[in-house]
Amino acid sequence: MFGSFPSAPMPKLNHILVFSAAVVALLTSCNKEFKKNNFTAYFGGEVINPTNPYILFCKDQKVIDSFKLDQNNRFFMKFDSLTPGLYSFKNEPEYQYVYFDKNDSIMVRVNAKDFDNSIVFCGRGDQKNNFLMDLYLKNEDDRGKIFDVFDYNVANFLKNIDSSYASREKFYSAKKAEIQWSDDFDVYARAALDFHHYSKKEIYPLAHLMRTGKDVYESLPKDYYRYRKSIDYNNTRLSGYMPFVTYLSHMLNNVAAIHYHNHYSPVDMALRTNINKLNIADTLIKDPTVKNIVLNNIAFTYLLEDQNMVNNQKFLDTYYKFSTDKSKKNEIFKIGNAIQLLKSGNTLTDVDLVDKNNQPFALSQIGNKKTVIFFWTENLSSHYLSAHRKVLAFQSAHPDYQFIAINLDKDQKKWTDNLGNIKSGNILELRTTDFEDLKAKWAITKVHRTIILNQDGSIKNAFTNLFDVDFEKELE
């Protein structure tokens, strides 16, 4: 699990060669001396198989410029004055970060069909950005394999994640010494290293309880959470940086959950816990950007897990009191409406699905049989292998159910290739051709969601989880 990680493959030489006068300027500017008050910078590159004709250039999740791809899917932009710092670029729906020091001239090449794995930077400022990508891919590979590790006892869990962290810290230290990057860049480099590790520690007690039924909270070492004291929860430079924002969400899940005991009903527990998260976030986080992002994450998660409509409104009243993000408030309102359509007894809305032969599949083809629908993606290999193993066991114990696996990835061939590595048994394997439509109609925002249908096709439970320790009781 924690072996060496390959870097993103380097593009062929002919793709790095100068492809326009603009890129000549970009590459030759690497050797140019700039005056102290000159903040000129360049950004360009090539997008293979683009999903959108524009590249959006963003700062703190706000679009500050856009580049139209030319007939060769290339773009180039000169900034007369670009403040050093962390930015992001998007070929929607995908995005990734890019860091600019003063007078950097960066070119990027990316294949939108395999966005993250294909990104390579070159030019002045490329080394630190390639480091961020390498570390990101290491963390993603780790995240895809971590599910089974959450089943370990405390000692083995800590041994596993500490070994992983030590390997990444060694990689970080070596690159920092080699590249000698700035203190400002180190804020993001260190955050990418540390917050991935901290997130695993925050997730573990809750994930272990959900997956095994065993509460390990009292067994944790006394210094288990000591890293929390060193974190600046109002660091504005990290306000839009996903490793930091993701950690905050996991930490709030953990802190809120451990204050309550099982003398509440599950519905009341969910309401109290999530309102507590909102209150903690409002007290702990003063920076409005960070606060809004965290509040929105709490709201999305709660609305997709608790379906008591009276409690939903109580929760939203508190959320609206604290949030100042008007656009996300509207999006959460839409999700609330979608959830209304997924109540028990309703019928699932049709979405665009295809089978292994790339033929359309309609929900009406399911037939009159009790059904379990689960989801998977190649990006989380540990999850999809574990999910299929669980479902095969459920098939044997519950022959009155049919099981449908819906893949969330874009590429039909890669999907069918991956199926060759999976023991599917009699599982009906399908793929969505429009994830955004599926997300909107079925409120799917995370791969762990599972939907159970009654024999007549009506919804029994649209918000359950294969890995919940009590899941099988729902099939009775």
Tab-separated table of C-alpha atoms in Angstrom:
chain	number	residue	atom	x	y	z
A	1	MET	CA	0.000	0.000	0.000
A	2	PHE	CA	2.751	2.406	0.879
A	3	GLY	CA	5.366	1.639	-1.753
A	4	SER	CA	6.896	4.089	-4.163
A	5	PHE	CA	4.634	6.279	-6.262
A	6	PRO	CA	5.416	7.025	-9.915
A	7	SER	CA	5.453	10.628	-11.019
A	8	ALA	CA	3.103	11.762	-13.752
A	9	PRO	CA	4.476	10.585	-17.120
A	10	MET	CA	6.509	13.142	-19.029
A	11	PRO	CA	5.006	14.209	-22.338
A	12	LYS	CA	6.691	13.356	-25.591
A	13	LEU	CA	9.413	15.780	-26.710
A	14	ASN	CA	7.462	17.124	-29.643
A	15	HIS	CA	4.705	18.263	-27.282
A	16	ILE	CA	7.133	20.294	-25.169
A	17	LEU	CA	8.771	22.008	-28.120
A	18	VAL	CA	7.732	25.532	-28.910
A	19	PHE	CA	4.328	25.500	-30.596
A	20	SER	CA	3.774	29.222	-31.028
A	21	ALA	CA	5.500	32.558	-30.689
A	22	ALA	CA	3.642	33.003	-27.416
A	23	VAL	CA	5.149	29.856	-25.938
A	24	VAL	CA	8.563	30.932	-27.175
A	25	ALA	CA	8.098	34.028	-25.025
A	26	LEU	CA	7.032	31.876	-22.095
A	27	LEU	CA	10.032	29.581	-22.274
A	28	THR	CA	12.642	32.214	-22.980
A	29	SER	CA	11.321	34.380	-20.150
A	30	CYS	CA	12.664	31.749	-17.745
A	31	ASN	CA	16.135	33.184	-18.241
A	32	LYS	CA	15.065	36.812	-18.191
A	33	GLU	CA	16.011	39.101	-15.319
A	34	PHE	CA	13.087	41.094	-13.927
A	35	LYS	CA	13.155	44.366	-12.037
A	36	LYS	CA	12.152	44.426	-8.392
A	37	ASN	CA	8.769	46.052	-9.068
A	38	ASN	CA	8.005	43.930	-12.168
A	39	PHE	CA	5.392	41.220	-11.486
A	40	THR	CA	4.974	40.022	-15.081
A	41	ALA	CA	4.080	36.314	-15.327
A	42	TYR	CA	3.062	33.885	-18.062
A	43	PHE	CA	0.717	30.899	-18.112
A	44	GLY	CA	0.040	28.673	-21.097
A	45	GLY	CA	-0.299	25.111	-22.209
A	46	GLU	CA	-2.200	22.432	-24.060
A	47	VAL	CA	-5.343	20.471	-23.146
A	48	ILE	CA	-5.813	17.136	-24.888
A	49	ASN	CA	-9.439	15.937	-25.154
A	50	PRO	CA	-10.828	19.109	-23.532
A	51	THR	CA	-14.264	18.917	-21.942
A	52	ASN	CA	-14.764	22.660	-22.258
A	53	PRO	CA	-13.427	25.214	-24.795
A	54	TYR	CA	-12.149	27.483	-22.000
A	55	ILE	CA	-9.522	27.378	-19.300
A	56	LEU	CA	-10.641	29.309	-16.227
A	57	PHE	CA	-7.946	30.891	-14.072
A	58	CYS	CA	-9.092	31.300	-10.472
A	59	LYS	CA	-8.018	32.714	-7.136
A	60	ASP	CA	-9.809	31.692	-3.927
A	61	GLN	CA	-12.482	29.916	-6.002
A	62	LYS	CA	-13.278	33.078	-7.974
A	63	VAL	CA	-12.627	33.306	-11.718
A	64	ILE	CA	-10.168	36.121	-12.430
A	65	ASP	CA	-9.482	35.332	-16.100
A	66	SER	CA	-10.402	32.901	-18.857
A	67	PHE	CA	-8.495	31.602	-21.874
A	68	LYS	CA	-10.152	30.356	-25.054
A	69	LEU	CA	-8.457	27.254	-26.396
A	70	ASP	CA	-7.280	27.695	-29.987
A	71	GLN	CA	-7.812	25.216	-32.838
A	72	ASN	CA	-4.968	23.094	-31.436
A	73	ASN	CA	-6.446	23.146	-27.898
A	74	ARG	CA	-3.684	25.452	-26.681
A	75	PHE	CA	-3.798	28.651	-24.641
A	76	PHE	CA	-1.419	31.375	-23.542
A	77	MET	CA	-1.716	34.435	-21.317
A	78	LYS	CA	0.662	37.153	-20.206
A	79	PHE	CA	-0.133	38.820	-16.870
A	80	ASP	CA	1.287	42.309	-16.605
A	81	SER	CA	1.079	42.021	-12.844
A	82	LEU	CA	0.319	38.764	-11.031
A	83	THR	CA	0.503	38.651	-7.248
A	84	PRO	CA	2.528	35.622	-6.105
A	85	GLY	CA	0.432	32.894	-4.524
A	86	LEU	CA	-1.761	29.846	-5.069
A	87	TYR	CA	-4.187	29.829	-8.003
A	88	SER	CA	-6.227	27.145	-9.734
A	89	PHE	CA	-7.025	26.425	-13.367
A	90	LYS	CA	-10.130	24.665	-14.603
A	91	ASN	CA	-11.221	22.827	-17.701
A	92	GLU	CA	-14.619	22.241	-16.199
A	93	PRO	CA	-15.561	20.154	-14.385
A	94	GLU	CA	-11.942	19.310	-13.492
A	95	TYR	CA	-9.512	21.656	-11.767
A	96	GLN	CA	-6.059	21.676	-10.210
A	97	TYR	CA	-3.801	24.104	-8.355
A	98	VAL	CA	-0.869	26.094	-9.748
A	99	TYR	CA	1.471	28.223	-7.641
A	100	PHE	CA	3.140	31.360	-9.000
A	101	ASP	CA	6.197	33.016	-7.518
A	102	LYS	CA	7.213	36.445	-8.798
A	103	ASN	CA	7.820	36.366	-12.592
A	104	ASP	CA	7.124	32.636	-13.027
A	105	SER	CA	6.499	31.438	-16.584
A	106	ILE	CA	4.604	28.164	-16.460
A	107	MET	CA	3.336	25.857	-19.172
A	108	VAL	CA	1.055	22.922	-18.390
A	109	ARG	CA	0.055	19.933	-20.455
A	110	VAL	CA	-2.991	17.889	-19.466
A	111	ASN	CA	-5.226	15.201	-20.915
A	112	ALA	CA	-8.750	15.947	-19.713
A	113	LYS	CA	-9.683	12.246	-19.898
A	114	ASP	CA	-7.219	11.548	-17.090
A	115	PHE	CA	-6.892	15.051	-15.726
A	116	ASP	CA	-4.866	14.727	-12.536
A	117	ASN	CA	-2.648	11.834	-13.588
A	118	SER	CA	-1.638	13.501	-16.856
A	119	ILE	CA	-0.658	16.973	-15.607
A	120	VAL	CA	2.943	18.013	-16.230
A	121	PHE	CA	4.352	21.521	-15.687
A	122	CYS	CA	7.413	22.991	-17.373
A	123	GLY	CA	9.048	26.417	-17.490
A	124	ARG	CA	10.119	28.786	-14.755
A	125	GLY	CA	8.356	27.636	-11.555
A	126	ASP	CA	7.672	24.086	-12.755
A	127	GLN	CA	9.516	22.164	-10.020
A	128	LYS	CA	7.394	23.244	-7.095
A	129	ASN	CA	4.179	22.684	-9.060
A	130	ASN	CA	5.254	19.212	-10.142
A	131	PHE	CA	6.022	18.516	-6.474
A	132	LEU	CA	2.481	19.521	-5.478
A	133	MET	CA	1.085	17.220	-8.171
A	134	ASP	CA	3.293	14.317	-7.100
A	135	LEU	CA	2.231	14.722	-3.474
A	136	TYR	CA	-1.418	15.078	-4.485
A	137	LEU	CA	-1.268	11.823	-6.468
A	138	LYS	CA	0.422	10.029	-3.573
A	139	ASN	CA	-2.337	11.203	-1.259
A	140	GLU	CA	-5.060	10.220	-3.725
A	141	ASP	CA	-3.586	6.742	-4.096
A	142	ASP	CA	-3.455	6.468	-0.313
A	143	ARG	CA	-7.043	7.715	0.029
A	144	GLY	CA	-8.261	5.091	-2.413
A	145	LYS	CA	-6.741	2.300	-0.314
A	146	ILE	CA	-7.468	3.524	3.213
A	147	PHE	CA	-10.932	2.006	3.737
A	148	ASP	CA	-9.735	-1.371	5.001
A	149	VAL	CA	-7.170	0.317	7.262
A	150	PHE	CA	-10.011	1.915	9.238
A	151	ASP	CA	-10.920	-1.626	10.391
A	152	TYR	CA	-7.558	-2.019	12.190
A	153	ASN	CA	-7.210	-1.739	15.955
A	154	VAL	CA	-5.706	1.485	17.277
A	155	ALA	CA	-2.097	0.286	17.432
A	156	ASN	CA	-2.087	-1.148	13.911
A	157	PHE	CA	-3.929	1.845	12.492
A	158	LEU	CA	-1.376	4.278	13.927
A	159	LYS	CA	1.525	2.118	12.764
A	160	ASN	CA	0.088	2.108	9.239
A	161	ILE	CA	-0.617	5.831	8.890
A	162	ASP	CA	2.592	6.879	10.668
A	163	SER	CA	4.590	4.787	8.203
A	164	SER	CA	2.744	6.444	5.330
A	165	TYR	CA	3.342	9.915	6.787
A	166	ALA	CA	7.053	9.246	7.344
A	167	SER	CA	7.435	8.233	3.700
A	168	ARG	CA	5.733	11.406	2.478
A	169	GLU	CA	7.610	13.647	4.907
A	170	LYS	CA	10.903	12.233	3.618
A	171	PHE	CA	9.767	13.020	0.064
A	172	TYR	CA	8.711	16.542	1.131
A	173	SER	CA	12.002	17.257	2.930
A	174	ALA	CA	14.118	16.070	0.013
A	175	LYS	CA	12.213	18.234	-2.485
A	176	LYS	CA	12.253	21.271	-0.195
A	177	ALA	CA	16.042	21.029	0.075
A	178	GLU	CA	16.427	20.460	-3.670
A	179	ILE	CA	14.087	23.198	-4.919
A	180	GLN	CA	14.598	25.677	-2.032
A	181	TRP	CA	11.125	27.082	-2.400
A	182	SER	CA	9.789	30.184	-0.671
A	183	ASP	CA	8.257	30.306	2.804
A	184	ASP	CA	4.894	31.226	1.279
A	185	PHE	CA	4.888	28.162	-0.970
A	186	ASP	CA	5.887	26.027	2.007
A	187	VAL	CA	2.563	26.904	3.652
A	188	TYR	CA	0.781	24.935	0.904
A	189	ALA	CA	3.396	22.193	0.577
A	190	ARG	CA	3.318	21.507	4.310
A	191	ALA	CA	-0.494	21.708	4.400
A	192	ALA	CA	-0.772	19.090	1.641
A	193	LEU	CA	1.492	16.828	3.678
A	194	ASP	CA	0.054	17.357	7.149
A	195	PHE	CA	-3.680	17.753	6.641
A	196	HIS	CA	-4.011	14.526	4.673
A	197	HIS	CA	-2.487	12.748	7.687
A	198	TYR	CA	-4.601	14.666	10.206
A	199	SER	CA	-7.776	13.881	8.256
A	200	LYS	CA	-7.132	10.153	8.548
A	201	LYS	CA	-6.780	10.513	12.311
A	202	GLU	CA	-10.047	12.459	12.542
A	203	ILE	CA	-11.935	9.965	10.371
A	204	TYR	CA	-10.680	6.818	12.107
A	205	PRO	CA	-12.833	6.673	15.300
A	206	LEU	CA	-16.064	7.312	13.385
A	207	ALA	CA	-15.199	5.066	10.421
A	208	HIS	CA	-14.084	2.248	12.715
A	209	LEU	CA	-17.346	2.429	14.659
A	210	MET	CA	-19.429	2.461	11.484
A	211	ARG	CA	-17.547	-0.401	9.819
A	212	THR	CA	-16.976	-2.691	12.822
A	213	GLY	CA	-19.505	-1.600	15.443
A	214	LYS	CA	-16.645	-1.069	17.945
A	215	ASP	CA	-16.083	2.271	19.708
A	216	VAL	CA	-12.324	2.894	20.050
A	217	TYR	CA	-12.546	6.432	21.380
A	218	GLU	CA	-11.575	5.489	24.944
A	219	SER	CA	-8.655	3.446	23.595
A	220	LEU	CA	-6.985	6.329	21.769
A	221	PRO	CA	-3.638	7.531	23.193
A	222	LYS	CA	-3.896	10.667	25.341
A	223	ASP	CA	-1.846	12.654	22.819
A	224	TYR	CA	-3.789	11.382	19.784
A	225	TYR	CA	-5.208	14.837	18.952
A	226	ARG	CA	-2.284	17.003	20.086
A	227	TYR	CA	-1.774	18.322	16.528
A	228	ARG	CA	-5.026	20.277	16.833
A	229	LYS	CA	-3.344	22.801	19.126
A	230	SER	CA	-0.831	23.790	16.447
A	231	ILE	CA	-3.408	24.540	13.727
A	232	ASP	CA	-4.360	28.085	12.760
A	233	TYR	CA	-8.031	27.652	11.912
A	234	ASN	CA	-8.237	31.170	10.463
A	235	ASN	CA	-5.291	31.016	8.077
A	236	THR	CA	-6.655	33.055	5.182
A	237	ARG	CA	-4.020	31.702	2.783
A	238	LEU	CA	-5.518	28.233	3.212
A	239	SER	CA	-9.148	29.330	3.052
A	240	GLY	CA	-9.774	27.717	-0.350
A	241	TYR	CA	-7.138	24.980	-0.194
A	242	MET	CA	-8.866	21.613	-0.232
A	243	PRO	CA	-6.498	19.666	2.079
A	244	PHE	CA	-7.182	22.250	4.794
A	245	VAL	CA	-10.914	22.613	4.150
A	246	THR	CA	-11.379	18.833	4.025
A	247	TYR	CA	-9.549	18.444	7.324
A	248	LEU	CA	-11.780	21.071	8.986
A	249	SER	CA	-14.876	19.173	7.898
A	250	HIS	CA	-13.568	15.867	9.272
A	251	MET	CA	-12.469	17.501	12.527
A	252	LEU	CA	-15.912	19.027	13.064
A	253	ASN	CA	-17.575	15.682	12.347
A	254	ASN	CA	-15.395	14.141	15.027
A	255	VAL	CA	-15.611	16.848	17.678
A	256	ALA	CA	-19.383	17.142	17.400
A	257	ALA	CA	-20.006	13.393	17.401
A	258	ILE	CA	-18.065	12.555	20.556
A	259	HIS	CA	-20.071	14.955	22.733
A	260	TYR	CA	-23.248	12.894	22.449
A	261	HIS	CA	-24.331	9.479	23.664
A	262	ASN	CA	-26.887	6.987	22.428
A	263	HIS	CA	-29.868	8.161	24.507
A	264	TYR	CA	-31.177	10.118	21.508
A	265	SER	CA	-33.042	8.617	18.576
A	266	PRO	CA	-30.936	8.406	15.375
A	267	VAL	CA	-32.927	11.270	13.836
A	268	ASP	CA	-32.506	13.550	16.854
A	269	MET	CA	-28.848	12.533	17.160
A	270	ALA	CA	-28.226	13.639	13.563
A	271	LEU	CA	-29.939	16.985	14.124
A	272	ARG	CA	-28.191	17.752	17.414
A	273	THR	CA	-24.796	16.670	16.107
A	274	ASN	CA	-24.997	18.754	12.941
A	275	ILE	CA	-26.337	21.868	14.639
A	276	ASN	CA	-23.458	21.432	17.069
A	277	LYS	CA	-21.059	21.338	14.089
A	278	LEU	CA	-22.487	24.629	12.834
A	279	ASN	CA	-22.099	26.234	16.255
A	280	ILE	CA	-18.513	24.989	16.666
A	281	ALA	CA	-17.589	26.220	13.178
A	282	ASP	CA	-19.105	29.624	13.874
A	283	THR	CA	-17.176	29.916	17.152
A	284	LEU	CA	-13.864	28.451	15.980
A	285	ILE	CA	-13.564	29.993	12.514
A	286	LYS	CA	-13.664	33.752	12.075
A	287	ASP	CA	-12.463	34.067	8.478
A	288	PRO	CA	-15.731	34.294	6.448
A	289	THR	CA	-14.388	32.419	3.418
A	290	VAL	CA	-13.184	29.454	5.445
A	291	LYS	CA	-16.325	29.513	7.563
A	292	ASN	CA	-18.694	29.513	4.595
A	293	ILE	CA	-16.890	26.621	2.908
A	294	VAL	CA	-17.062	24.531	6.080
A	295	LEU	CA	-20.691	25.459	6.786
A	296	ASN	CA	-21.607	24.465	3.228
A	297	ASN	CA	-19.881	21.094	3.581
A	298	ILE	CA	-21.765	20.438	6.810
A	299	ALA	CA	-25.058	21.368	5.148
A	300	PHE	CA	-24.495	19.188	2.069
A	301	THR	CA	-23.558	16.196	4.197
A	302	TYR	CA	-26.448	16.560	6.636
A	303	LEU	CA	-29.105	17.032	3.990
A	304	LEU	CA	-27.927	13.886	2.205
A	305	GLU	CA	-28.023	11.759	5.348
A	306	ASP	CA	-30.979	12.839	7.480
A	307	GLN	CA	-34.380	12.791	5.834
A	308	ASN	CA	-36.622	14.012	8.640
A	309	MET	CA	-38.204	17.014	6.941
A	310	VAL	CA	-39.055	18.819	10.192
A	311	ASN	CA	-35.479	18.436	11.417
A	312	ASN	CA	-34.136	19.519	8.032
A	313	GLN	CA	-35.864	22.864	8.467
A	314	LYS	CA	-34.531	23.288	12.022
A	315	PHE	CA	-31.040	22.606	10.714
A	316	LEU	CA	-31.406	25.003	7.796
A	317	ASP	CA	-32.612	27.788	10.101
A	318	THR	CA	-29.277	27.569	11.957
A	319	TYR	CA	-27.268	27.242	8.726
A	320	TYR	CA	-28.907	30.323	7.195
A	321	LYS	CA	-28.166	32.281	10.372
A	322	PHE	CA	-24.412	31.654	10.120
A	323	SER	CA	-23.760	31.419	6.359
A	324	THR	CA	-23.162	34.512	4.242
A	325	ASP	CA	-22.641	32.606	0.961
A	326	LYS	CA	-25.711	33.451	-1.144
A	327	SER	CA	-24.867	31.217	-4.125
A	328	LYS	CA	-24.344	28.121	-1.986
A	329	LYS	CA	-27.510	28.831	-0.039
A	330	ASN	CA	-29.369	28.597	-3.346
A	331	GLU	CA	-27.582	25.356	-4.284
A	332	ILE	CA	-28.438	23.825	-0.915
A	333	PHE	CA	-32.054	24.850	-1.461
A	334	LYS	CA	-32.043	22.909	-4.762
A	335	ILE	CA	-30.578	19.841	-3.078
A	336	GLY	CA	-33.310	20.079	-0.474
A	337	ASN	CA	-35.890	19.946	-3.269
A	338	ALA	CA	-34.172	16.923	-4.857
A	339	ILE	CA	-34.186	15.137	-1.503
A	340	GLN	CA	-37.940	15.691	-1.247
A	341	LEU	CA	-38.315	13.581	-4.400
A	342	LEU	CA	-36.256	10.761	-2.855
A	343	LYS	CA	-38.542	10.156	0.109
A	344	SER	CA	-39.653	6.617	0.868
A	345	GLY	CA	-42.540	5.569	-1.369
A	346	ASN	CA	-41.568	7.809	-4.290
A	347	THR	CA	-40.191	6.530	-7.598
A	348	LEU	CA	-36.657	7.216	-8.775
A	349	THR	CA	-36.387	9.762	-11.584
A	350	ASP	CA	-34.815	8.367	-14.780
A	351	VAL	CA	-31.131	9.155	-15.380
A	352	ASP	CA	-28.825	8.416	-18.316
A	353	LEU	CA	-27.329	4.927	-17.906
A	354	VAL	CA	-25.594	2.510	-20.273
A	355	ASP	CA	-24.684	-1.178	-20.033
A	356	LYS	CA	-21.373	-2.877	-20.830
A	357	ASN	CA	-22.231	-2.772	-24.544
A	358	ASN	CA	-22.768	0.989	-24.338
A	359	GLN	CA	-26.510	0.528	-24.873
A	360	PRO	CA	-28.986	2.782	-23.019
A	361	PHE	CA	-30.552	1.283	-19.915
A	362	ALA	CA	-33.840	2.572	-18.501
A	363	LEU	CA	-34.986	2.051	-14.920
A	364	SER	CA	-38.103	0.376	-16.285
A	365	GLN	CA	-35.853	-2.538	-17.321
A	366	ILE	CA	-35.175	-3.399	-13.671
A	367	GLY	CA	-38.398	-5.395	-13.450
A	368	ASN	CA	-40.484	-6.303	-10.427
A	369	LYS	CA	-37.803	-7.305	-7.960
A	370	LYS	CA	-36.440	-5.793	-4.804
A	371	THR	CA	-33.269	-3.912	-5.726
A	372	VAL	CA	-30.094	-2.505	-4.170
A	373	ILE	CA	-28.231	0.187	-6.150
A	374	PHE	CA	-24.670	1.110	-5.192
A	375	PHE	CA	-21.989	3.281	-6.782
A	376	TRP	CA	-18.271	3.102	-7.475
A	377	THR	CA	-15.380	4.810	-9.231
A	378	GLU	CA	-11.962	3.604	-10.337
A	379	ASN	CA	-10.413	6.413	-8.270
A	380	LEU	CA	-11.296	4.536	-5.064
A	381	SER	CA	-10.044	1.020	-5.771
A	382	SER	CA	-10.229	-0.207	-2.179
A	383	HIS	CA	-13.859	0.931	-1.964
A	384	TYR	CA	-15.116	-0.642	-5.187
A	385	LEU	CA	-13.398	-3.973	-4.499
A	386	SER	CA	-14.763	-4.053	-0.945
A	387	ALA	CA	-18.223	-3.013	-2.136
A	388	HIS	CA	-18.388	-5.799	-4.718
A	389	ARG	CA	-17.204	-8.372	-2.159
A	390	LYS	CA	-19.926	-7.285	0.259
A	391	VAL	CA	-22.605	-7.380	-2.416
A	392	LEU	CA	-21.628	-10.893	-3.518
A	393	ALA	CA	-22.119	-12.003	0.095
A	394	PHE	CA	-25.465	-10.200	0.255
A	395	GLN	CA	-26.532	-11.926	-2.973
A	396	SER	CA	-26.061	-15.334	-1.410
A	397	ALA	CA	-27.930	-14.392	1.758
A	398	HIS	CA	-30.718	-12.444	-0.002
A	399	PRO	CA	-31.559	-14.094	-3.341
A	400	ASP	CA	-34.825	-12.143	-3.442
A	401	TYR	CA	-32.808	-8.980	-4.192
A	402	GLN	CA	-31.086	-7.913	-7.375
A	403	PHE	CA	-27.978	-5.745	-7.074
A	404	ILE	CA	-27.025	-2.953	-9.483
A	405	ALA	CA	-23.599	-1.296	-9.544
A	406	ILE	CA	-23.437	2.139	-11.174
A	407	ASN	CA	-20.011	3.398	-12.217
A	408	LEU	CA	-19.445	7.167	-11.997
A	409	ASP	CA	-16.475	7.446	-14.386
A	410	LYS	CA	-16.480	9.051	-17.833
A	411	ASP	CA	-14.658	6.517	-19.992
A	412	GLN	CA	-16.626	3.487	-21.254
A	413	LYS	CA	-13.545	1.463	-22.254
A	414	LYS	CA	-11.704	2.059	-18.981
A	415	TRP	CA	-14.862	1.058	-17.124
A	416	THR	CA	-15.238	-2.226	-19.008
A	417	ASP	CA	-11.504	-2.884	-18.606
A	418	ASN	CA	-11.820	-2.381	-14.847
A	419	LEU	CA	-14.738	-4.801	-14.732
A	420	GLY	CA	-12.282	-7.484	-15.797
A	421	ASN	CA	-10.580	-7.083	-12.417
A	422	ILE	CA	-13.796	-7.372	-10.411
A	423	LYS	CA	-15.738	-10.453	-9.362
A	424	SER	CA	-19.240	-9.334	-10.264
A	425	GLY	CA	-21.242	-12.540	-10.038
A	426	ASN	CA	-24.819	-11.663	-10.980
A	427	ILE	CA	-24.422	-7.969	-10.231
A	428	LEU	CA	-25.863	-5.825	-13.015
A	429	GLU	CA	-23.067	-3.416	-13.993
A	430	LEU	CA	-24.102	-0.022	-15.435
A	431	ARG	CA	-22.430	3.367	-15.964
A	432	THR	CA	-23.843	6.886	-15.848
A	433	THR	CA	-23.089	8.980	-18.924
A	434	ASP	CA	-23.989	12.232	-17.167
A	435	PHE	CA	-22.782	12.421	-13.593
A	436	GLU	CA	-24.036	15.996	-13.116
A	437	ASP	CA	-27.559	14.883	-14.040
A	438	LEU	CA	-27.314	11.905	-11.690
A	439	LYS	CA	-26.016	14.176	-8.929
A	440	ALA	CA	-28.901	16.611	-9.399
A	441	LYS	CA	-31.708	14.026	-9.626
A	442	TRP	CA	-30.512	11.466	-7.092
A	443	ALA	CA	-28.515	13.842	-4.862
A	444	ILE	CA	-25.376	11.716	-5.280
A	445	THR	CA	-22.386	13.632	-3.947
A	446	LYS	CA	-20.388	10.751	-2.482
A	447	VAL	CA	-19.644	7.252	-3.671
A	448	HIS	CA	-20.785	5.546	-0.464
A	449	ARG	CA	-24.492	6.174	-1.077
A	450	THR	CA	-26.703	3.113	-1.507
A	451	ILE	CA	-30.350	3.053	-2.618
A	452	ILE	CA	-32.848	0.287	-1.783
A	453	LEU	CA	-36.010	-0.156	-3.866
A	454	ASN	CA	-39.132	-2.131	-3.038
A	455	GLN	CA	-40.482	-4.809	-5.366
A	456	ASP	CA	-42.827	-2.336	-7.029
A	457	GLY	CA	-39.902	0.007	-7.800
A	458	SER	CA	-40.749	2.520	-5.096
A	459	ILE	CA	-38.012	3.860	-2.832
A	460	LYS	CA	-37.470	2.024	0.452
A	461	ASN	CA	-34.354	3.962	1.517
A	462	ALA	CA	-32.384	6.268	-0.787
A	463	PHE	CA	-29.820	7.271	1.831
A	464	THR	CA	-28.124	4.196	3.227
A	465	ASN	CA	-24.621	2.713	3.060
A	466	LEU	CA	-23.368	-0.782	2.192
A	467	PHE	CA	-20.698	-0.465	4.869
A	468	ASP	CA	-23.039	0.486	7.690
A	469	VAL	CA	-22.820	-2.248	10.323
A	470	ASP	CA	-26.639	-2.496	10.348
A	471	PHE	CA	-27.130	-2.338	6.576
A	472	GLU	CA	-28.232	-5.958	6.179
A	473	LYS	CA	-31.153	-5.390	8.552
A	474	GLU	CA	-32.622	-3.091	5.886
A	475	LEU	CA	-32.858	-6.056	3.497
A	476	GLU	CA	-35.103	-8.026	5.842
